[in-house]
mmCIF file of C-alpha atoms in Angstrom:
data_model
loop_
_atom_site.group_PDB
_atom_site.id
_atom_site.type_symbol
_atom_site.label_atom_id
_atom_site.label_comp_id
_atom_site.label_asym_id
_atom_site.label_seq_id
_atom_site.Cartn_x
_atom_site.Cartn_y
_atom_site.Cartn_z
ATOM 1 C CA MET A 1 76.743 157.812 116.558
ATOM 2 C CA PRO A 2 75.174 155.438 113.779
ATOM 3 C CA LEU A 3 72.019 154.089 114.467
ATOM 4 C CA CYS A 4 73.638 151.023 112.164
ATOM 5 C CA THR A 5 76.412 149.714 110.292
ATOM 6 C CA THR A 6 76.710 147.638 107.487
ATOM 7 C CA LYS A 7 79.848 146.435 106.184
ATOM 8 C CA ARG A 8 79.569 149.474 103.720
ATOM 9 C CA LEU A 9 77.116 151.983 105.098
ATOM 10 C CA CYS A 10 76.573 153.697 107.961
ATOM 11 C CA ILE A 11 73.043 155.095 108.921
ATOM 12 C CA ARG A 12 72.230 158.030 111.078
ATOM 13 C CA HIS A 13 70.106 160.460 111.768
ATOM 14 C CA PHE A 14 70.107 163.599 110.025
ATOM 15 C CA VAL A 15 71.383 166.831 111.575
ATOM 16 C CA PRO A 16 71.014 169.936 109.775
ATOM 17 C CA GLY A 17 75.058 170.650 108.767
ATOM 18 C CA ASP A 18 73.019 168.345 105.816
ATOM 19 C CA ALA A 19 70.763 170.470 104.464
ATOM 20 C CA GLY A 20 73.549 171.391 101.900
ATOM 21 C CA PHE A 21 73.669 167.101 100.426
ATOM 22 C CA ILE A 22 68.933 167.656 101.062
ATOM 23 C CA LEU A 23 69.238 170.359 98.281
ATOM 24 C CA ARG A 24 71.199 168.437 96.515
ATOM 25 C CA LEU A 25 69.552 165.177 96.398
ATOM 26 C CA LEU A 26 65.430 166.055 96.804
ATOM 27 C CA ASN A 27 66.834 168.350 93.233
ATOM 28 C CA ASP A 28 67.660 164.955 91.506
ATOM 29 C CA ARG A 29 65.166 164.126 89.030
ATOM 30 C CA SER A 30 64.445 160.366 90.414
ATOM 31 C CA PHE A 31 63.538 161.823 93.709
ATOM 32 C CA ILE A 32 61.029 164.143 92.305
ATOM 33 C CA ASP A 33 60.238 161.735 88.877
ATOM 34 C CA ASN A 34 59.441 158.884 92.523
ATOM 35 C CA ILE A 35 58.533 160.416 94.975
ATOM 36 C CA ALA A 36 57.626 164.290 94.777
ATOM 37 C CA ASP A 37 58.869 167.740 94.608
ATOM 38 C CA ARG A 38 59.188 168.594 97.854
ATOM 39 C CA GLN A 39 59.376 172.451 96.896
ATOM 40 C CA VAL A 40 63.042 171.992 98.451
ATOM 41 C CA ARG A 41 65.227 175.144 96.754
ATOM 42 C CA SER A 42 67.728 176.616 99.249
ATOM 43 C CA VAL A 43 69.665 175.409 101.886
ATOM 44 C CA ALA A 44 66.493 177.798 104.245
ATOM 45 C CA ASP A 45 64.480 175.453 102.763
ATOM 46 C CA ALA A 46 66.271 172.139 103.609
ATOM 47 C CA GLU A 47 67.401 172.901 107.185
ATOM 48 C CA ARG A 48 62.949 173.354 107.306
ATOM 49 C CA TYR A 49 62.779 170.140 105.942
ATOM 50 C CA LEU A 50 65.303 168.383 108.072
ATOM 51 C CA ARG A 51 63.820 170.288 110.806
ATOM 52 C CA ASP A 52 60.096 169.622 110.003
ATOM 53 C CA GLY A 53 60.324 166.444 108.633
ATOM 54 C CA PRO A 54 62.915 164.075 109.703
ATOM 55 C CA MET A 55 64.575 165.391 113.175
ATOM 56 C CA ALA A 56 61.023 165.911 114.156
ATOM 57 C CA SER A 57 59.903 162.606 113.659
ATOM 58 C CA TYR A 58 62.658 161.517 114.738
ATOM 59 C CA ALA A 59 61.260 163.259 118.255
ATOM 60 C CA ALA A 60 58.154 162.444 117.850
ATOM 61 C CA HIS A 61 57.540 158.560 116.612
ATOM 62 C CA GLY A 62 61.474 158.025 117.898
ATOM 63 C CA HIS A 63 62.580 156.626 114.034
ATOM 64 C CA GLY A 64 62.320 158.760 110.359
ATOM 65 C CA LEU A 65 64.635 158.525 107.358
ATOM 66 C CA ASN A 66 67.841 158.912 108.448
ATOM 67 C CA CYS A 67 71.526 159.688 105.914
ATOM 68 C CA VAL A 68 73.457 157.364 104.488
ATOM 69 C CA GLU A 69 77.279 157.438 104.792
ATOM 70 C CA LEU A 70 80.030 155.204 102.539
ATOM 71 C CA ARG A 71 81.432 153.883 106.145
ATOM 72 C CA GLU A 72 84.724 154.253 104.090
ATOM 73 C CA SER A 73 84.036 157.800 103.909
ATOM 74 C CA GLY A 74 81.620 159.564 105.759
ATOM 75 C CA GLU A 75 80.542 160.740 102.008
ATOM 76 C CA PRO A 76 76.990 161.266 102.660
ATOM 77 C CA ILE A 77 74.612 159.290 99.520
ATOM 78 C CA GLY A 78 71.353 158.975 100.425
ATOM 79 C CA MET A 79 68.386 158.861 102.918
ATOM 80 C CA CYS A 80 66.772 155.555 104.403
ATOM 81 C CA GLY A 81 63.879 154.895 107.046
ATOM 82 C CA ILE A 82 60.686 154.377 108.733
ATOM 83 C CA LEU A 83 58.333 157.165 108.555
ATOM 84 C CA LYS A 84 54.178 157.083 110.116
ATOM 85 C CA ARG A 85 51.710 158.388 107.572
ATOM 86 C CA ASP A 86 48.696 159.987 109.149
ATOM 87 C CA THR A 87 47.544 158.502 105.634
ATOM 88 C CA LEU A 88 48.952 154.686 106.458
ATOM 89 C CA PRO A 89 48.009 152.122 109.121
ATOM 90 C CA SER A 90 51.219 150.897 109.569
ATOM 91 C CA PRO A 91 55.204 152.173 109.352
ATOM 92 C CA ASP A 92 56.474 152.081 106.338
ATOM 93 C CA LEU A 93 59.943 151.952 104.593
ATOM 94 C CA GLY A 94 61.065 154.798 102.165
ATOM 95 C CA TYR A 95 64.810 155.244 100.354
ATOM 96 C CA ALA A 96 66.575 157.762 98.224
ATOM 97 C CA LEU A 97 70.075 157.887 96.450
ATOM 98 C CA LEU A 98 71.539 159.991 95.017
ATOM 99 C CA PRO A 99 72.207 158.951 91.544
ATOM 100 C CA GLU A 100 76.114 157.982 90.739
ATOM 101 C CA HIS A 101 75.245 155.866 93.958
ATOM 102 C CA THR A 102 71.994 153.632 92.674
ATOM 103 C CA GLY A 103 73.486 149.720 90.839
ATOM 104 C CA HIS A 104 75.828 149.397 93.960
ATOM 105 C CA GLY A 105 73.596 147.879 96.463
ATOM 106 C CA TYR A 106 73.534 150.411 98.908
ATOM 107 C CA ALA A 107 70.022 150.951 98.870
ATOM 108 C CA ARG A 108 69.291 147.362 99.580
ATOM 109 C CA GLU A 109 72.415 147.114 102.207
ATOM 110 C CA ALA A 110 70.508 150.480 103.795
ATOM 111 C CA ALA A 111 67.144 149.063 103.816
ATOM 112 C CA ALA A 112 67.873 145.329 105.373
ATOM 113 C CA ALA A 113 69.819 147.439 107.990
ATOM 114 C CA VAL A 114 67.255 149.678 108.745
ATOM 115 C CA MET A 115 64.575 147.736 108.712
ATOM 116 C CA GLN A 116 66.344 144.677 111.415
ATOM 117 C CA HIS A 117 66.935 147.826 112.808
ATOM 118 C CA ALA A 118 63.497 148.332 114.046
ATOM 119 C CA THR A 119 62.283 145.140 114.390
ATOM 120 C CA ASP A 120 65.397 144.594 116.794
ATOM 121 C CA GLU A 121 65.289 147.570 118.592
ATOM 122 C CA LEU A 122 61.986 149.487 117.982
ATOM 123 C CA GLY A 123 59.988 146.712 117.937
ATOM 124 C CA ILE A 124 58.278 146.665 114.145
ATOM 125 C CA ARG A 125 56.883 143.955 112.884
ATOM 126 C CA HIS A 126 55.159 145.051 110.176
ATOM 127 C CA LEU A 127 56.094 147.030 107.091
ATOM 128 C CA LEU A 128 55.195 148.696 104.311
ATOM 129 C CA ALA A 129 56.650 150.638 101.695
ATOM 130 C CA ILE A 130 54.599 152.885 98.753
ATOM 131 C CA VAL A 131 56.157 152.922 94.439
ATOM 132 C CA ASN A 132 55.079 154.709 92.247
ATOM 133 C CA ALA A 133 53.448 151.892 89.431
ATOM 134 C CA ASP A 134 56.271 152.530 86.708
ATOM 135 C CA ASN A 135 59.355 152.372 88.539
ATOM 136 C CA SER A 136 60.325 149.192 88.183
ATOM 137 C CA ARG A 137 63.684 149.142 89.952
ATOM 138 C CA SER A 138 62.340 150.069 93.642
ATOM 139 C CA ILE A 139 59.789 147.435 92.971
ATOM 140 C CA ARG A 140 62.507 145.005 92.188
ATOM 141 C CA LEU A 141 64.345 145.944 95.788
ATOM 142 C CA LEU A 142 61.257 145.725 97.491
ATOM 143 C CA GLY A 143 60.959 141.611 96.476
ATOM 144 C CA GLN A 144 63.818 141.328 97.756
ATOM 145 C CA LEU A 145 63.363 142.348 101.390
ATOM 146 C CA GLY A 146 61.040 140.108 100.770
ATOM 147 C CA PHE A 147 57.945 142.829 100.457
ATOM 148 C CA THR A 148 55.037 141.660 98.130
ATOM 149 C CA LEU A 149 52.039 143.368 96.542
ATOM 150 C CA GLU A 150 49.167 143.689 98.802
ATOM 151 C CA PRO A 151 45.532 144.661 96.989
ATOM 152 C CA THR A 152 45.003 147.887 98.644
ATOM 153 C CA ALA A 153 45.795 151.766 97.014
ATOM 154 C CA THR A 154 46.887 153.614 98.820
ATOM 155 C CA ASP A 155 45.526 156.967 97.516
ATOM 156 C CA GLN A 156 41.899 156.125 95.888
ATOM 157 C CA GLU A 157 42.811 158.364 93.888
ATOM 158 C CA SER A 158 45.638 157.773 92.892
ATOM 159 C CA THR A 159 46.008 154.624 90.887
ATOM 160 C CA SER A 160 49.897 154.638 89.936
ATOM 161 C CA LEU A 161 51.398 154.170 93.732
ATOM 162 C CA LEU A 162 50.573 150.541 95.019
ATOM 163 C CA ARG A 163 51.243 149.068 98.777
ATOM 164 C CA TYR A 164 53.346 146.048 99.782
ATOM 165 C CA GLY A 165 53.830 145.678 103.003
ATOM 166 C CA TRP A 166 56.610 143.253 105.134
ATOM 167 C CA THR A 167 55.990 141.460 108.319
ATOM 168 C CA ALA A 168 58.332 139.925 110.166
ATOM 169 C CA ILE A 169 58.806 136.929 110.875
ATOM 170 C CA GLY A 170 59.391 134.986 113.856
#
């Protein structure tokens, strides 16, 4: 059952059967360079990542990273969702797409839908987003979504990460 849909996308919770897709996404060079190397190298690792990451977050917080699929075909193309990290004062928006699906507006479409869901269904009024300072595409996307740069670094030792914030209007 989808959490939300857009004209082109369906956003739903991950399930164990998504492990093959997760293995591919988390080992994409762009994911490793811009987010992190999660050390997911096998389907078993991907199943563990899903269980201990997104699925545990759904149970603990009522939200987490979600699977983004093309609505017409059901093909998974990425992830987008709301995370709650102990190191941040507010939940944060996270997203990643397979490289062949970037540049088509899918990330913006998915993020806007997830933000609307977070506001309307989860009552979340303030979101953060963490981004590498050299990830210009993601920084541009955050600006399009209404995020603004916050003066506080996320990690005193890391000057390469920027923190952006967004507050729902109304």
